[in-house]
CSV table of C-alpha atoms and ligand atoms in Angstrom, one decimal:
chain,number,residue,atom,x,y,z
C,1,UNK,CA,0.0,0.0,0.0
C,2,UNK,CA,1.4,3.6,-0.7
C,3,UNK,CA,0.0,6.4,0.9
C,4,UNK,CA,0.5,10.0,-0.4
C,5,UNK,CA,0.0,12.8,1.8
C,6,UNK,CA,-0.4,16.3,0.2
C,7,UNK,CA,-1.7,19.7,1.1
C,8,UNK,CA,-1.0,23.2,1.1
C,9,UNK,CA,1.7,24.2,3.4
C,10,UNK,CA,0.7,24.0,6.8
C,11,UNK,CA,-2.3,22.2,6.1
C,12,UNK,CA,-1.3,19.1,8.3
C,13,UNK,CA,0.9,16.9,6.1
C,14,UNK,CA,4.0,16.4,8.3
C,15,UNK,CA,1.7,16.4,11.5
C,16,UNK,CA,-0.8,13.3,9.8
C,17,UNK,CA,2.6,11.7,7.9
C,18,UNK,CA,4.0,11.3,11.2
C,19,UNK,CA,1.0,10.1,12.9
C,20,UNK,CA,0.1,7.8,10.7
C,21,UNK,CA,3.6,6.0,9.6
C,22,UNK,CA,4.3,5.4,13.2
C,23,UNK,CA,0.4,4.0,13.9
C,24,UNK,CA,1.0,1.8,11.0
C,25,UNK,CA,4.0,0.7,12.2
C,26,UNK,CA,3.1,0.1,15.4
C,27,UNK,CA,-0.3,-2.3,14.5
C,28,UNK,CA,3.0,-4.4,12.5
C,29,UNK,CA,3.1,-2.8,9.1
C,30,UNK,CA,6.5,-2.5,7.8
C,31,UNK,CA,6.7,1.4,6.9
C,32,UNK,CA,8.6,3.3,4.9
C,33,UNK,CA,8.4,7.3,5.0
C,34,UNK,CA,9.5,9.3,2.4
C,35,UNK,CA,9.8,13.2,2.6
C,36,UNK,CA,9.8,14.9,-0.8
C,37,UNK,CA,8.9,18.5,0.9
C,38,UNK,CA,10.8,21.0,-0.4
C,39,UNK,CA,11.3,21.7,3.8
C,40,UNK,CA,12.0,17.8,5.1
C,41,UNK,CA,11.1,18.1,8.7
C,42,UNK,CA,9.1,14.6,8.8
C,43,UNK,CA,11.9,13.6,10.9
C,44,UNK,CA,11.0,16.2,13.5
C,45,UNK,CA,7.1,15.0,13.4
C,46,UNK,CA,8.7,10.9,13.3
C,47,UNK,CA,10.7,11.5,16.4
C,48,UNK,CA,14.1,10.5,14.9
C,49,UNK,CA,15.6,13.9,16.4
C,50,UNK,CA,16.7,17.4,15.1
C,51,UNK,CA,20.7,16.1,14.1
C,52,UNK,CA,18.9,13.3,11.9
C,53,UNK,CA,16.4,15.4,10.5
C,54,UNK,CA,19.1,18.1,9.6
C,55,UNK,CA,21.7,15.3,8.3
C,56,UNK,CA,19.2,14.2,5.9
C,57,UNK,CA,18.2,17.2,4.6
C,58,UNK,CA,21.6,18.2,3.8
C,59,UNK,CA,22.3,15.0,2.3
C,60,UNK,CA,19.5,15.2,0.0
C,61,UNK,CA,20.8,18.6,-0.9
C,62,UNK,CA,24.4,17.8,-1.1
C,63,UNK,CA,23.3,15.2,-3.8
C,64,UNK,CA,20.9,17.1,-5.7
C,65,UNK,CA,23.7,20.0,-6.2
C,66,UNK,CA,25.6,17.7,-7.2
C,67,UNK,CA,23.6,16.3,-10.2
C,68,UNK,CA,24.1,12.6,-10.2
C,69,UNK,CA,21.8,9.9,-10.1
C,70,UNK,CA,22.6,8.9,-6.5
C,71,UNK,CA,19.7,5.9,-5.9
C,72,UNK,CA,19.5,3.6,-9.3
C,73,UNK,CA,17.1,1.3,-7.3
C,74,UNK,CA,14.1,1.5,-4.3
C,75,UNK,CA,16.0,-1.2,-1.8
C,76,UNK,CA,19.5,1.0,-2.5
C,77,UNK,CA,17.8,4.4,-2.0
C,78,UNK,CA,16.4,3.3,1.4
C,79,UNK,CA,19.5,1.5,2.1
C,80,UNK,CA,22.1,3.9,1.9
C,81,UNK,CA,20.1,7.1,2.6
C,82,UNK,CA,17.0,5.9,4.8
C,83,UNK,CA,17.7,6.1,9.2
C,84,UNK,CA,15.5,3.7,11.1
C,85,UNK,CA,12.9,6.1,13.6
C,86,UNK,CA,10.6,4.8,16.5
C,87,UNK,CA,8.6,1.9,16.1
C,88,UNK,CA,10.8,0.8,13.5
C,89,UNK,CA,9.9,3.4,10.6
C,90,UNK,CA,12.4,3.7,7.7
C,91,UNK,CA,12.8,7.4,6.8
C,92,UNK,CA,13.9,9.1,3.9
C,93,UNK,CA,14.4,12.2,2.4
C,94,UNK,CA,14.1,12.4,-0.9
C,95,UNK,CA,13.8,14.4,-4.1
C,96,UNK,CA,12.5,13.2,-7.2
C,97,UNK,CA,11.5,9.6,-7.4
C,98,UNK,CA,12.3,9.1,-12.0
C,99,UNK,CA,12.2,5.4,-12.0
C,100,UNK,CA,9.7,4.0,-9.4
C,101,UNK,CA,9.3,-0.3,-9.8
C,102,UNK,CA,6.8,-2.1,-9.0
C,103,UNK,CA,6.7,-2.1,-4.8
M,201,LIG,N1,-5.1,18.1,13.3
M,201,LIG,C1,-4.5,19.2,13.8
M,201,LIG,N2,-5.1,20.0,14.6
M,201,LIG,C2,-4.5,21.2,15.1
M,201,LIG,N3,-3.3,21.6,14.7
M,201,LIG,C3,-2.7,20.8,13.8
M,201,LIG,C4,-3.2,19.6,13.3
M,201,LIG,N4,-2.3,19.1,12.4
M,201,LIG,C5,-1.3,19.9,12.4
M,201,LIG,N5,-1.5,21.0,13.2
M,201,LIG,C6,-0.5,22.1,13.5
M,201,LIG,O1,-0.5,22.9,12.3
M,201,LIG,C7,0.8,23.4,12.0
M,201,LIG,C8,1.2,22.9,10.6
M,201,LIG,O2,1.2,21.5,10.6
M,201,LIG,P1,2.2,20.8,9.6
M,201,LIG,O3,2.0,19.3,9.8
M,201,LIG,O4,3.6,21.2,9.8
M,201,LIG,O5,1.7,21.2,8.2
M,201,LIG,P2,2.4,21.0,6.7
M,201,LIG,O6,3.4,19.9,6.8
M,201,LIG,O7,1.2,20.7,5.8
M,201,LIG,O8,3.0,22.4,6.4
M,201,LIG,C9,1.7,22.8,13.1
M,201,LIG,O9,1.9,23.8,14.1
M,201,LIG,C10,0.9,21.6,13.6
M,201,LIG,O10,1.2,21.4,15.0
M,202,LIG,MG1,5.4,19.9,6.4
């Protein structure tokens, strides 16, 4: 199941992405969050801390400036750039998603 949370700003979306990846998570989902917003602060809202948060943000960043192709598949993107948060949610922070596959 994927779940797409989107909104003007300040309409709720971190506040109900955070609320909901971590209830999911905790009734045994496996959960993957992934913040496109132009201002990542899911991890704030998911509880992994404000150094996490901040780290992937400016990794995202870093990459993007950089111009490369930096995730060629889903299991490598959450792999090398996801951080686990409480009740076992994988978070992310990502930019632009060009080659989703299936899952
Ligand atoms: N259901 C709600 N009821 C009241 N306040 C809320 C609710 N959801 C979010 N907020 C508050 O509204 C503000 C904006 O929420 P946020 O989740 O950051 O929005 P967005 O991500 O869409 O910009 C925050 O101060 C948040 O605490
Ligand atoms: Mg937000």
């Amino acid at each position: 199941m994927k779940i797409a949370v989107v909104g003007k700003g300040g309409s709720g979306k971190t506040t109900t992405s955070g609320v909901l990846a971590r209830t999911l998570a905790r009734q045994g989902h496996s959960v993957v969050a992934l913040d496109c917003d132009t201002n990542p602060n899911l991890g704030i809202s998911l509880g992994v801390g404000d150094d996490e948060t901040e780290r992937l943000a400016t990794m995202r960043q870093t990459l993007d400036e950089e111009g490369i192709g930096h995730a060629p598949s889903w299991d490598e993107l959450i792999e090398r750039f996801g951080t686990d948060g409480p009740d076992g949610v994988r978070l992310a922070v990502v930019s632009r998603i060009q080659n989703p596959e299936p899952g």
